[in-house]
mmCIF file of N, CA, C and O in Angstrom:
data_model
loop_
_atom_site.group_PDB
_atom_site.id
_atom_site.type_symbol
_atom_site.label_atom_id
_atom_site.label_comp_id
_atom_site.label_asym_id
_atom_site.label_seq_id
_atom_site.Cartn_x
_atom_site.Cartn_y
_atom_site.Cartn_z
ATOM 1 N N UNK A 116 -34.309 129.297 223.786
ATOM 2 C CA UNK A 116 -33.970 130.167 224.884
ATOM 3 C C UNK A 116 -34.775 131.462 224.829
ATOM 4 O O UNK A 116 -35.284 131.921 225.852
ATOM 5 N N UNK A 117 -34.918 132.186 223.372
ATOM 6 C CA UNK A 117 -35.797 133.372 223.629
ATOM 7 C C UNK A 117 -36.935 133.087 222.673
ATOM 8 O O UNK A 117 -36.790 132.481 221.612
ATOM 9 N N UNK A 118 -38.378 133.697 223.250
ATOM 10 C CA UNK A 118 -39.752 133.432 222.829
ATOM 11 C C UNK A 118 -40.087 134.496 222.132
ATOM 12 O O UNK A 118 -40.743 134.391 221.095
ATOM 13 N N UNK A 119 -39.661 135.706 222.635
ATOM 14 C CA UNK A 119 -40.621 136.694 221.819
ATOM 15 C C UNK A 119 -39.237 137.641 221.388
ATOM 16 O O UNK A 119 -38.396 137.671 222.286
ATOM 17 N N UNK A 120 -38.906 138.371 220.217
ATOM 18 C CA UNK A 120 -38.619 138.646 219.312
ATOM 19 C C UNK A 120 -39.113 140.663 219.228
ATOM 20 O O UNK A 120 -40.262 140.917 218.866
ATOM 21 N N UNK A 121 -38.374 141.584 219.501
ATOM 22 C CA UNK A 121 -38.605 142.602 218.530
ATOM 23 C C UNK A 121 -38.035 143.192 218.367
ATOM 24 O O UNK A 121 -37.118 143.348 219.173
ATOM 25 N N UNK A 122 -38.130 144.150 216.973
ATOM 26 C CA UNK A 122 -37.352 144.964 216.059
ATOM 27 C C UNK A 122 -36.691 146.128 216.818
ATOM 28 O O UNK A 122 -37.427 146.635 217.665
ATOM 29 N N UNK A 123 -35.705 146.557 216.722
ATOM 30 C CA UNK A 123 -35.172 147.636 216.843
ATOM 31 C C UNK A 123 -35.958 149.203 216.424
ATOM 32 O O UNK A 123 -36.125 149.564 215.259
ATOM 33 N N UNK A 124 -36.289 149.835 217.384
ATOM 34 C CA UNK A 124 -36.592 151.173 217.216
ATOM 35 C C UNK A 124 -35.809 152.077 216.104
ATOM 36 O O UNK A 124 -36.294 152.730 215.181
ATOM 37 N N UNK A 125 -34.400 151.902 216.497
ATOM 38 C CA UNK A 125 -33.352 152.577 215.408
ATOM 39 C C UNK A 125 -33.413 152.233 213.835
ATOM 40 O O UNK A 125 -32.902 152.959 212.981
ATOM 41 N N UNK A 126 -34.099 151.038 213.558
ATOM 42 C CA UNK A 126 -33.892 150.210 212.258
ATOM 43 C C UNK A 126 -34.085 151.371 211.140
ATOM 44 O O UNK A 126 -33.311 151.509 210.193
ATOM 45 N N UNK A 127 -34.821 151.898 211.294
ATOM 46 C CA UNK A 127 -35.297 152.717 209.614
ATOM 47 C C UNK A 127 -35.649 152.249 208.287
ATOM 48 O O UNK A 127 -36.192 152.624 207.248
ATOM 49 N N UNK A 128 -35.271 151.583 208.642
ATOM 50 C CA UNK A 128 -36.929 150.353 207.480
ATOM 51 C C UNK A 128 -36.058 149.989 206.449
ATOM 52 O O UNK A 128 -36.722 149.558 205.506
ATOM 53 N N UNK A 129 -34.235 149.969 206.102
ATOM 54 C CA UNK A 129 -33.849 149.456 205.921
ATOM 55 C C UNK A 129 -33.413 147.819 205.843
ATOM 56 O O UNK A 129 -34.234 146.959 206.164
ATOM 57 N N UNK A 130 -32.244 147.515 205.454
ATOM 58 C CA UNK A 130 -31.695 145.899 205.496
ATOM 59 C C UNK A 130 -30.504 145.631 206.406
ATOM 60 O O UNK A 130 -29.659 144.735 206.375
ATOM 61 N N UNK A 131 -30.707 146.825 207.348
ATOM 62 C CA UNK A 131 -29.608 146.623 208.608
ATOM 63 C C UNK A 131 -30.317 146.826 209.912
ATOM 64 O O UNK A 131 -29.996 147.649 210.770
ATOM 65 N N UNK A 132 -31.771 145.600 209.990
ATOM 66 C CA UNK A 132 -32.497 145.640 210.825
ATOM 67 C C UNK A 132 -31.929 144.813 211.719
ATOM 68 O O UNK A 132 -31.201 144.065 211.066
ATOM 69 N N UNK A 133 -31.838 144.405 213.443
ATOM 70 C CA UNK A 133 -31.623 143.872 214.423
ATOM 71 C C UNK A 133 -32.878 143.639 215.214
ATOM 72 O O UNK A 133 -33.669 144.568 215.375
ATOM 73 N N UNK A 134 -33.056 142.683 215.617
ATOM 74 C CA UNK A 134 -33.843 142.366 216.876
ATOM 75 C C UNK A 134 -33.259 141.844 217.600
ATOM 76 O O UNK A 134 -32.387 141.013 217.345
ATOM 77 N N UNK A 135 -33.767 142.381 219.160
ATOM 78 C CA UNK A 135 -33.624 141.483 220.562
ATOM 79 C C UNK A 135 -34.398 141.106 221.255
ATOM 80 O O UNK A 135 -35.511 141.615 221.383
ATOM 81 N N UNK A 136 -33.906 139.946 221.971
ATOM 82 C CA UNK A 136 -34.974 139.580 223.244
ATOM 83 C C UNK A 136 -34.671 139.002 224.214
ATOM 84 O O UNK A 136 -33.731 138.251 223.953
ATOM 85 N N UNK A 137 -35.142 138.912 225.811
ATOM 86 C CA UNK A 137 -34.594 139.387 226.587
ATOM 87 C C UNK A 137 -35.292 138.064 227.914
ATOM 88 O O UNK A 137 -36.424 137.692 228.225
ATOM 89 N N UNK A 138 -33.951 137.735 228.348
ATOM 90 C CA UNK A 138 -34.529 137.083 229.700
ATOM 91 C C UNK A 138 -34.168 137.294 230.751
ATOM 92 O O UNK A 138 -33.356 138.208 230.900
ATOM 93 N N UNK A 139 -34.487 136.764 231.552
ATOM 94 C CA UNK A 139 -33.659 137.190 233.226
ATOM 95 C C UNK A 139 -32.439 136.561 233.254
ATOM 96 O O UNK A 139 -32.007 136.484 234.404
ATOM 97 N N UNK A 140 -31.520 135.947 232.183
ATOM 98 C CA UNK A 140 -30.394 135.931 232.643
ATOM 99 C C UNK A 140 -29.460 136.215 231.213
ATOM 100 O O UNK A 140 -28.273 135.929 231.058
ATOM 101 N N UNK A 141 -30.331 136.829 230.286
ATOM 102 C CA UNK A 141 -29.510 136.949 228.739
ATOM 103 C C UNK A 141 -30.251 137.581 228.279
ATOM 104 O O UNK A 141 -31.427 137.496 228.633
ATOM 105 N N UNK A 142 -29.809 138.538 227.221
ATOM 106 C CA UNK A 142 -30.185 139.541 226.075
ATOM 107 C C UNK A 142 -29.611 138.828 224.830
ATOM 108 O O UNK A 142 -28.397 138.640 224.917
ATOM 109 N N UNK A 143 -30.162 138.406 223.744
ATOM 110 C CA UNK A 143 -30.400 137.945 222.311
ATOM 111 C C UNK A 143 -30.135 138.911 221.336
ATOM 112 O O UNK A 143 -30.898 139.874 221.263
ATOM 113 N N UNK A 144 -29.151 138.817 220.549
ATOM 114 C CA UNK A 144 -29.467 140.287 219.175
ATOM 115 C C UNK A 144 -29.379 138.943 218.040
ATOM 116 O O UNK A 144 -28.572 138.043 218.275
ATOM 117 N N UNK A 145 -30.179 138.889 216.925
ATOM 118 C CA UNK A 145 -29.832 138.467 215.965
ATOM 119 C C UNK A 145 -30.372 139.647 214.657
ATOM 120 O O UNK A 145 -31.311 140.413 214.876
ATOM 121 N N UNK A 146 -29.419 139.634 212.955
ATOM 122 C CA UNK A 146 -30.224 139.613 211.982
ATOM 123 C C UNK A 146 -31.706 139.346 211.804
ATOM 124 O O UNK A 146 -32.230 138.238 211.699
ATOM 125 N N UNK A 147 -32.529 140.981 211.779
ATOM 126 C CA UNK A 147 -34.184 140.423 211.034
ATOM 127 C C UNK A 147 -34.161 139.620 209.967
ATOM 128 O O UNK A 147 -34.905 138.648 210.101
ATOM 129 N N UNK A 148 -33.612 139.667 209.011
ATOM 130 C CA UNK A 148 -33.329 139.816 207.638
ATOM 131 C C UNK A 148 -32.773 137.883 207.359
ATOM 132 O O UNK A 148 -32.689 137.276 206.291
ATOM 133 N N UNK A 149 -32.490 137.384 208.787
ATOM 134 C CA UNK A 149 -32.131 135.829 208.349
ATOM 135 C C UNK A 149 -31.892 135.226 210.430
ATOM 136 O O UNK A 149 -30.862 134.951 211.045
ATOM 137 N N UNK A 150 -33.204 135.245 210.837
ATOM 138 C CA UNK A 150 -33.029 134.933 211.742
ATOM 139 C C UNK A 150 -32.225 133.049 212.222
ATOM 140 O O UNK A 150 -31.571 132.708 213.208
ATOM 141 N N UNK A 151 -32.597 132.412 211.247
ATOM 142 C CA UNK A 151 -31.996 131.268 211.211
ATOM 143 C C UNK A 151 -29.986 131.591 211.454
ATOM 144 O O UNK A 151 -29.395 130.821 212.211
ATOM 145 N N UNK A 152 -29.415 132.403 210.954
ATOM 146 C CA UNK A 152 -28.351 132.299 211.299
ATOM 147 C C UNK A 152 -28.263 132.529 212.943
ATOM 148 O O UNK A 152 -27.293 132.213 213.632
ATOM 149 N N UNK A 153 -28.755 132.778 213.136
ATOM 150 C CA UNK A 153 -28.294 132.425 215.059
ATOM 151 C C UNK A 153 -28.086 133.901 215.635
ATOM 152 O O UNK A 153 -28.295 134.958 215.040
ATOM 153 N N UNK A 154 -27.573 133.691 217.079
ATOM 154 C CA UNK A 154 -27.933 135.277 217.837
ATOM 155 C C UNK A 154 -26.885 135.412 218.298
ATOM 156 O O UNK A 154 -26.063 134.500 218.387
ATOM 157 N N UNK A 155 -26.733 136.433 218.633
ATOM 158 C CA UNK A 155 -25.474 136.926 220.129
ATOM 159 C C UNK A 155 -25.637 137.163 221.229
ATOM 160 O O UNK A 155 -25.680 138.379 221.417
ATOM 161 N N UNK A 156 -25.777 136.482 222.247
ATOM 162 C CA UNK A 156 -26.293 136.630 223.551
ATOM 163 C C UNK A 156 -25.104 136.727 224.535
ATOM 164 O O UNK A 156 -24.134 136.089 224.942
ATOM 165 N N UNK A 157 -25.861 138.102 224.698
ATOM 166 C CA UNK A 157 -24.799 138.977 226.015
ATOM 167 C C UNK A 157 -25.632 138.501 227.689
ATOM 168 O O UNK A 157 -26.834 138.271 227.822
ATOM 169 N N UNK A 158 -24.663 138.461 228.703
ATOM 170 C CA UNK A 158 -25.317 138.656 229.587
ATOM 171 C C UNK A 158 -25.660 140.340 229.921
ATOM 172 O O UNK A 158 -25.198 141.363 229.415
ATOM 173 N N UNK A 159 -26.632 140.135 230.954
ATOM 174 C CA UNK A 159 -26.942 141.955 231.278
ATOM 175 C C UNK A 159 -25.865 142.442 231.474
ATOM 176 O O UNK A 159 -25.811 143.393 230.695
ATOM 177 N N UNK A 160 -24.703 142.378 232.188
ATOM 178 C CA UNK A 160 -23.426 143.797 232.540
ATOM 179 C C UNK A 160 -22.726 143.566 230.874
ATOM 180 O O UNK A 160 -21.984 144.492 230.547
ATOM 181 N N UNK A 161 -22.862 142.664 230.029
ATOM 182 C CA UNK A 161 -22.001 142.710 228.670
ATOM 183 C C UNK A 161 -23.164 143.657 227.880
ATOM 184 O O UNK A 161 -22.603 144.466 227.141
ATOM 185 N N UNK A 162 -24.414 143.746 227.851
ATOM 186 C CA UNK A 162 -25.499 144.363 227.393
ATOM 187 C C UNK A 162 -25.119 145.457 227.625
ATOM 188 O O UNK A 162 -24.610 146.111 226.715
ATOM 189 N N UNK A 163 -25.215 145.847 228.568
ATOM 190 C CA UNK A 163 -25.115 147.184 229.087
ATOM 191 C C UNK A 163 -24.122 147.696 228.657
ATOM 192 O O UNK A 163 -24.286 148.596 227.834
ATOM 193 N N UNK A 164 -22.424 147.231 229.137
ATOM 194 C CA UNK A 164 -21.664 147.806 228.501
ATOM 195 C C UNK A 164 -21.628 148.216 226.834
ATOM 196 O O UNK A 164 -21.359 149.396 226.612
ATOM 197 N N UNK A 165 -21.797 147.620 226.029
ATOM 198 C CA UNK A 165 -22.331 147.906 224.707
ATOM 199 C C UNK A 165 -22.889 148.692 224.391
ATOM 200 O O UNK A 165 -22.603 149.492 223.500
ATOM 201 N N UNK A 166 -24.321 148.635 225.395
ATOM 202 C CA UNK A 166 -24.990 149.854 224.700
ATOM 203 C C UNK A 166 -24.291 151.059 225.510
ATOM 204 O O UNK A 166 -24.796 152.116 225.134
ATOM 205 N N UNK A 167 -23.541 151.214 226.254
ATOM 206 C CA UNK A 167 -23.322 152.101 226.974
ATOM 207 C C UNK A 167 -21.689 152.741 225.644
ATOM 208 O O UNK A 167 -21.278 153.901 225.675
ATOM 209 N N UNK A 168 -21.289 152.006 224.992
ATOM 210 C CA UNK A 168 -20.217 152.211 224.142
ATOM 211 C C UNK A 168 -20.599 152.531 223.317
ATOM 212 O O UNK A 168 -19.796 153.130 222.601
ATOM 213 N N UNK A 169 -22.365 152.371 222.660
ATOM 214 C CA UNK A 169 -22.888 152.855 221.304
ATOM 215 C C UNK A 169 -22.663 154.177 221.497
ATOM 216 O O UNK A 169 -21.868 154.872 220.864
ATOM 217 N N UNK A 170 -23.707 154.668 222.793
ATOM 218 C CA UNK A 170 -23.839 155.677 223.129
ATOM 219 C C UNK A 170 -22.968 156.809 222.968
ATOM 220 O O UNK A 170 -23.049 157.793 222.233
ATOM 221 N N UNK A 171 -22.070 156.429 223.868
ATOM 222 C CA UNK A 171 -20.400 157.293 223.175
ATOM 223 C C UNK A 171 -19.722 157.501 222.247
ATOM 224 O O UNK A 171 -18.795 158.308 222.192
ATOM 225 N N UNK A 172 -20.283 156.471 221.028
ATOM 226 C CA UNK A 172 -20.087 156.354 219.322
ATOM 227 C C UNK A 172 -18.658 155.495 219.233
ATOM 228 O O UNK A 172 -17.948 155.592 218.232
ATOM 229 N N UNK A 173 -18.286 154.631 220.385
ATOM 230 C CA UNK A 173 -17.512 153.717 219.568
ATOM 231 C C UNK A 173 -17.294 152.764 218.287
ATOM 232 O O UNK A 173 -16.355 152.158 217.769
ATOM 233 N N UNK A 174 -18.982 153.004 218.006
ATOM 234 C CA UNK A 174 -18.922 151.957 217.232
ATOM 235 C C UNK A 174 -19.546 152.898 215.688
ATOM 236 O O UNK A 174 -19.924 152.191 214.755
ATOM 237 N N UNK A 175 -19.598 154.072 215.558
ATOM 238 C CA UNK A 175 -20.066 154.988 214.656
ATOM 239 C C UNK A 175 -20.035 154.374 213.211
ATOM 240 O O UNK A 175 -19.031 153.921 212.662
ATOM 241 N N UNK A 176 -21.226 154.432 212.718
ATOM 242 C CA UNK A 176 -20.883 154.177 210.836
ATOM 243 C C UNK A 176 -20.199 155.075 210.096
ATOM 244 O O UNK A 176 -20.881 156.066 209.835
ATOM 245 N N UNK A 177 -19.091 155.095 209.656
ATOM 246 C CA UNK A 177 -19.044 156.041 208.066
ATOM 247 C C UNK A 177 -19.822 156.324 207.352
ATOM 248 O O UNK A 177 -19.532 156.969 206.344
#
């Protein structure tokens, strides 16, 4: 389903890297670090909402 693959801007060169990739009807996130385990594919309004919840820090690290 997705062909091309890239890293997250945010990563920081750590082991809590993410990539996505993106089609006209789905957005892809999987693990850099073990892409064989598989992805999470949002449609665009589930995409959006997400990142729109990062943004606001629902999802903040300790």
């Amino acid at each position: 389903m997705f062909t091309e693959w890239r890293k997250s801007s945010h990563s920081g060169g750590g082991n809590d890297c993410v990539e996505v990739a993106y089609t006209s009807a789905a957005v892809g996130v999987r693990d850099s670090k073990n892409p064989a385990a598989g992805e999470l594919v949002f449609t665009e309004t589930q995409w959006h909402g997400f990142l729109d919840g990062v943004r606001a820090g629902h999802w903040h690290r300790q």
